[in-house]
């Protein structure tokens, strides 16, 4: 009887280990793969597909952003806000990245146990979450500032760790 249990556990372990990782794609940012009924925007939007789009994202972040009391992020510059890529930026910032401390802690925990290098869109979303956490840290005071600062630090460490891993994988002979 004991050997049957051991065999069953071994089979379950092998079955679990052989499940393709594509099923766990949405683990870090589940909202990116969950369509909203009220939105006609693309599922899983990505901001950086070319160098020009990277520069545009940088402009969005340098432009004055406004965060409303209900945590809605918008670009104050009307010219930048009217660009097509600004709607993707709005979607990612308002519907995909986490904005509450428990959600950011969950993301940090997932990042710390994430195998391999992050996909481009996951890195992008983590960097935007980092920028949001920096903004909230700057606005907070007292104990709240310490909590946001800890979240900021954990996101920074996760991104740094990913950059180190990605540069190490390219150096191999």
mmCIF file of C-alpha atoms in Angstrom:
data_model
loop_
_atom_site.group_PDB
_atom_site.id
_atom_site.type_symbol
_atom_site.label_atom_id
_atom_site.label_comp_id
_atom_site.label_asym_id
_atom_site.label_seq_id
_atom_site.Cartn_x
_atom_site.Cartn_y
_atom_site.Cartn_z
ATOM 1 C CA UNK A 1 0.000 0.000 0.000
ATOM 2 C CA UNK A 2 2.832 2.425 0.840
ATOM 3 C CA UNK A 3 4.559 1.901 -2.501
ATOM 4 C CA UNK A 4 1.291 2.692 -4.333
ATOM 5 C CA UNK A 5 1.016 5.991 -2.500
ATOM 6 C CA UNK A 6 4.634 6.798 -3.308
ATOM 7 C CA UNK A 7 4.083 5.946 -6.981
ATOM 8 C CA UNK A 8 0.948 8.099 -7.077
ATOM 9 C CA UNK A 9 2.798 11.056 -5.540
ATOM 10 C CA UNK A 10 5.646 10.629 -8.009
ATOM 11 C CA UNK A 11 3.219 10.588 -10.951
ATOM 12 C CA UNK A 12 1.440 13.698 -9.660
ATOM 13 C CA UNK A 13 4.767 15.477 -9.229
ATOM 14 C CA UNK A 14 5.839 14.569 -12.779
ATOM 15 C CA UNK A 15 2.492 15.655 -14.193
ATOM 16 C CA UNK A 16 2.729 18.973 -12.395
ATOM 17 C CA UNK A 17 6.319 19.525 -13.531
ATOM 18 C CA UNK A 18 5.419 18.811 -17.159
ATOM 19 C CA UNK A 19 2.508 21.267 -17.356
ATOM 20 C CA UNK A 20 3.505 23.978 -19.839
ATOM 21 C CA UNK A 21 4.258 27.385 -18.360
ATOM 22 C CA UNK A 22 2.011 29.136 -20.896
ATOM 23 C CA UNK A 23 -0.946 28.456 -18.594
ATOM 24 C CA UNK A 24 0.646 30.635 -15.921
ATOM 25 C CA UNK A 25 1.159 33.636 -18.257
ATOM 26 C CA UNK A 26 -1.178 35.940 -16.387
ATOM 27 C CA UNK A 27 0.182 35.199 -12.929
ATOM 28 C CA UNK A 28 1.990 38.508 -12.436
ATOM 29 C CA UNK A 29 -0.657 40.824 -13.905
ATOM 30 C CA UNK A 30 -3.983 38.979 -14.080
ATOM 31 C CA UNK A 31 -5.921 42.133 -15.010
ATOM 32 C CA UNK A 32 -4.013 42.322 -18.314
ATOM 33 C CA UNK A 33 -5.719 39.148 -19.490
ATOM 34 C CA UNK A 34 -9.171 39.902 -18.102
ATOM 35 C CA UNK A 35 -11.347 41.879 -20.526
ATOM 36 C CA UNK A 36 -13.618 44.589 -19.184
ATOM 37 C CA UNK A 37 -17.157 44.666 -20.510
ATOM 38 C CA UNK A 38 -17.174 48.451 -20.772
ATOM 39 C CA UNK A 39 -13.875 48.623 -22.643
ATOM 40 C CA UNK A 40 -13.266 48.141 -26.346
ATOM 41 C CA UNK A 41 -9.502 48.343 -25.859
ATOM 42 C CA UNK A 42 -7.131 45.542 -26.714
ATOM 43 C CA UNK A 43 -6.607 42.687 -24.321
ATOM 44 C CA UNK A 44 -3.088 42.619 -22.812
ATOM 45 C CA UNK A 45 -1.870 46.013 -24.111
ATOM 46 C CA UNK A 46 1.890 46.553 -24.423
ATOM 47 C CA UNK A 47 3.433 50.015 -24.563
ATOM 48 C CA UNK A 48 6.938 49.336 -25.851
ATOM 49 C CA UNK A 49 7.211 47.614 -29.211
ATOM 50 C CA UNK A 50 9.806 49.964 -30.745
ATOM 51 C CA UNK A 51 12.416 52.510 -29.691
ATOM 52 C CA UNK A 52 10.015 55.348 -30.559
ATOM 53 C CA UNK A 53 7.413 53.868 -28.212
ATOM 54 C CA UNK A 54 10.004 53.571 -25.432
ATOM 55 C CA UNK A 55 10.795 57.270 -25.881
ATOM 56 C CA UNK A 56 7.076 58.080 -25.879
ATOM 57 C CA UNK A 57 6.573 56.148 -22.639
ATOM 58 C CA UNK A 58 9.435 58.163 -21.153
ATOM 59 C CA UNK A 59 7.663 61.362 -22.265
ATOM 60 C CA UNK A 60 4.426 60.187 -20.648
ATOM 61 C CA UNK A 61 6.248 59.598 -17.367
ATOM 62 C CA UNK A 62 8.060 62.939 -17.546
ATOM 63 C CA UNK A 63 4.855 64.803 -18.362
ATOM 64 C CA UNK A 64 2.809 65.843 -15.412
ATOM 65 C CA UNK A 65 0.594 62.935 -14.406
ATOM 66 C CA UNK A 66 -2.516 63.378 -12.347
ATOM 67 C CA UNK A 67 -3.804 60.786 -9.909
ATOM 68 C CA UNK A 68 -7.388 61.323 -8.858
ATOM 69 C CA UNK A 69 -8.754 60.379 -5.413
ATOM 70 C CA UNK A 70 -10.111 57.137 -6.917
ATOM 71 C CA UNK A 71 -6.528 56.353 -8.122
ATOM 72 C CA UNK A 72 -7.270 57.051 -11.806
ATOM 73 C CA UNK A 73 -4.042 58.075 -13.594
ATOM 74 C CA UNK A 74 -4.188 60.554 -16.470
ATOM 75 C CA UNK A 75 -1.746 62.658 -18.476
ATOM 76 C CA UNK A 76 -2.261 66.392 -17.915
ATOM 77 C CA UNK A 77 -0.616 67.440 -21.196
ATOM 78 C CA UNK A 78 -3.520 67.470 -23.684
ATOM 79 C CA UNK A 79 -1.289 66.986 -26.726
ATOM 80 C CA UNK A 80 0.351 63.864 -25.259
ATOM 81 C CA UNK A 81 -2.983 62.611 -23.916
ATOM 82 C CA UNK A 82 -4.497 62.765 -27.409
ATOM 83 C CA UNK A 83 -1.969 60.317 -28.887
ATOM 84 C CA UNK A 84 -3.124 56.787 -29.725
ATOM 85 C CA UNK A 85 -0.464 55.241 -27.467
ATOM 86 C CA UNK A 86 -1.788 57.363 -24.576
ATOM 87 C CA UNK A 87 -4.939 55.232 -24.502
ATOM 88 C CA UNK A 88 -2.787 52.103 -24.054
ATOM 89 C CA UNK A 89 -0.855 53.933 -21.324
ATOM 90 C CA UNK A 90 -4.144 54.849 -19.661
ATOM 91 C CA UNK A 91 -5.360 51.238 -19.853
ATOM 92 C CA UNK A 92 -2.149 49.777 -18.439
ATOM 93 C CA UNK A 93 -1.937 52.336 -15.642
ATOM 94 C CA UNK A 94 -5.604 52.205 -14.660
ATOM 95 C CA UNK A 95 -6.679 48.656 -15.411
ATOM 96 C CA UNK A 96 -3.544 46.491 -15.253
ATOM 97 C CA UNK A 97 -0.955 47.620 -12.723
ATOM 98 C CA UNK A 98 -1.732 47.151 -9.027
ATOM 99 C CA UNK A 99 -2.307 50.303 -6.991
ATOM 100 C CA UNK A 100 -3.093 49.005 -3.529
ATOM 101 C CA UNK A 101 -0.458 47.876 -1.029
ATOM 102 C CA UNK A 102 -1.778 44.274 -0.725
ATOM 103 C CA UNK A 103 -1.783 43.896 -4.513
ATOM 104 C CA UNK A 104 1.717 45.342 -4.820
ATOM 105 C CA UNK A 105 2.952 43.002 -2.083
ATOM 106 C CA UNK A 106 1.403 40.057 -3.928
ATOM 107 C CA UNK A 107 3.186 41.175 -7.093
ATOM 108 C CA UNK A 108 6.496 41.508 -5.229
ATOM 109 C CA UNK A 109 6.111 38.030 -3.770
ATOM 110 C CA UNK A 110 5.324 36.613 -7.215
ATOM 111 C CA UNK A 111 8.323 38.396 -8.697
ATOM 112 C CA UNK A 112 10.667 37.064 -6.035
ATOM 113 C CA UNK A 113 9.696 33.487 -6.903
ATOM 114 C CA UNK A 114 9.421 34.012 -10.669
ATOM 115 C CA UNK A 115 11.684 31.627 -12.586
ATOM 116 C CA UNK A 116 13.778 33.026 -15.407
ATOM 117 C CA UNK A 117 13.703 36.466 -16.973
ATOM 118 C CA UNK A 118 10.531 38.557 -17.087
ATOM 119 C CA UNK A 119 8.756 39.016 -20.389
ATOM 120 C CA UNK A 120 8.984 42.515 -21.845
ATOM 121 C CA UNK A 121 5.402 43.404 -20.932
ATOM 122 C CA UNK A 122 5.803 42.122 -17.352
ATOM 123 C CA UNK A 123 8.996 44.152 -16.938
ATOM 124 C CA UNK A 124 7.233 47.217 -18.353
ATOM 125 C CA UNK A 125 4.276 46.823 -15.988
ATOM 126 C CA UNK A 126 6.538 46.243 -13.005
ATOM 127 C CA UNK A 127 8.479 49.407 -13.877
ATOM 128 C CA UNK A 128 5.212 51.362 -14.094
ATOM 129 C CA UNK A 129 4.136 49.923 -10.735
ATOM 130 C CA UNK A 130 7.514 51.032 -9.363
ATOM 131 C CA UNK A 131 6.920 54.563 -10.687
ATOM 132 C CA UNK A 132 3.444 54.590 -9.118
ATOM 133 C CA UNK A 133 4.850 53.379 -5.777
ATOM 134 C CA UNK A 134 7.501 56.125 -5.910
ATOM 135 C CA UNK A 135 4.795 58.719 -6.485
ATOM 136 C CA UNK A 136 2.700 57.410 -3.588
ATOM 137 C CA UNK A 137 5.773 57.264 -1.332
ATOM 138 C CA UNK A 138 6.501 60.916 -2.058
ATOM 139 C CA UNK A 139 2.914 61.920 -1.199
ATOM 140 C CA UNK A 140 2.590 59.819 1.963
ATOM 141 C CA UNK A 141 3.557 60.675 5.521
ATOM 142 C CA UNK A 142 4.428 58.774 8.678
ATOM 143 C CA UNK A 143 3.641 55.061 8.789
ATOM 144 C CA UNK A 144 2.041 55.111 5.319
ATOM 145 C CA UNK A 145 5.276 56.501 3.864
ATOM 146 C CA UNK A 146 7.213 53.599 5.417
ATOM 147 C CA UNK A 147 4.779 51.056 3.946
ATOM 148 C CA UNK A 148 4.976 52.593 0.468
ATOM 149 C CA UNK A 149 8.759 52.870 0.734
ATOM 150 C CA UNK A 150 8.999 49.144 1.560
ATOM 151 C CA UNK A 151 6.848 48.328 -1.477
ATOM 152 C CA UNK A 152 9.023 50.588 -3.607
ATOM 153 C CA UNK A 153 12.160 48.863 -2.368
ATOM 154 C CA UNK A 154 10.826 45.361 -3.004
ATOM 155 C CA UNK A 155 9.788 46.278 -6.566
ATOM 156 C CA UNK A 156 13.183 47.870 -7.201
ATOM 157 C CA UNK A 157 14.973 44.757 -5.935
ATOM 158 C CA UNK A 158 12.828 42.530 -8.156
ATOM 159 C CA UNK A 159 13.590 44.631 -11.244
ATOM 160 C CA UNK A 160 17.277 44.779 -10.375
ATOM 161 C CA UNK A 161 17.378 41.021 -9.894
ATOM 162 C CA UNK A 162 15.674 40.527 -13.274
ATOM 163 C CA UNK A 163 18.158 42.851 -15.001
ATOM 164 C CA UNK A 164 21.063 40.962 -13.459
ATOM 165 C CA UNK A 165 19.563 37.639 -14.587
ATOM 166 C CA UNK A 166 18.925 38.909 -18.121
ATOM 167 C CA UNK A 167 22.428 40.352 -18.511
ATOM 168 C CA UNK A 168 23.929 37.130 -17.141
ATOM 169 C CA UNK A 169 22.049 34.992 -19.666
ATOM 170 C CA UNK A 170 23.403 37.035 -22.590
ATOM 171 C CA UNK A 171 26.996 36.828 -21.417
ATOM 172 C CA UNK A 172 27.092 33.048 -21.717
ATOM 173 C CA UNK A 173 29.441 31.665 -24.422
#
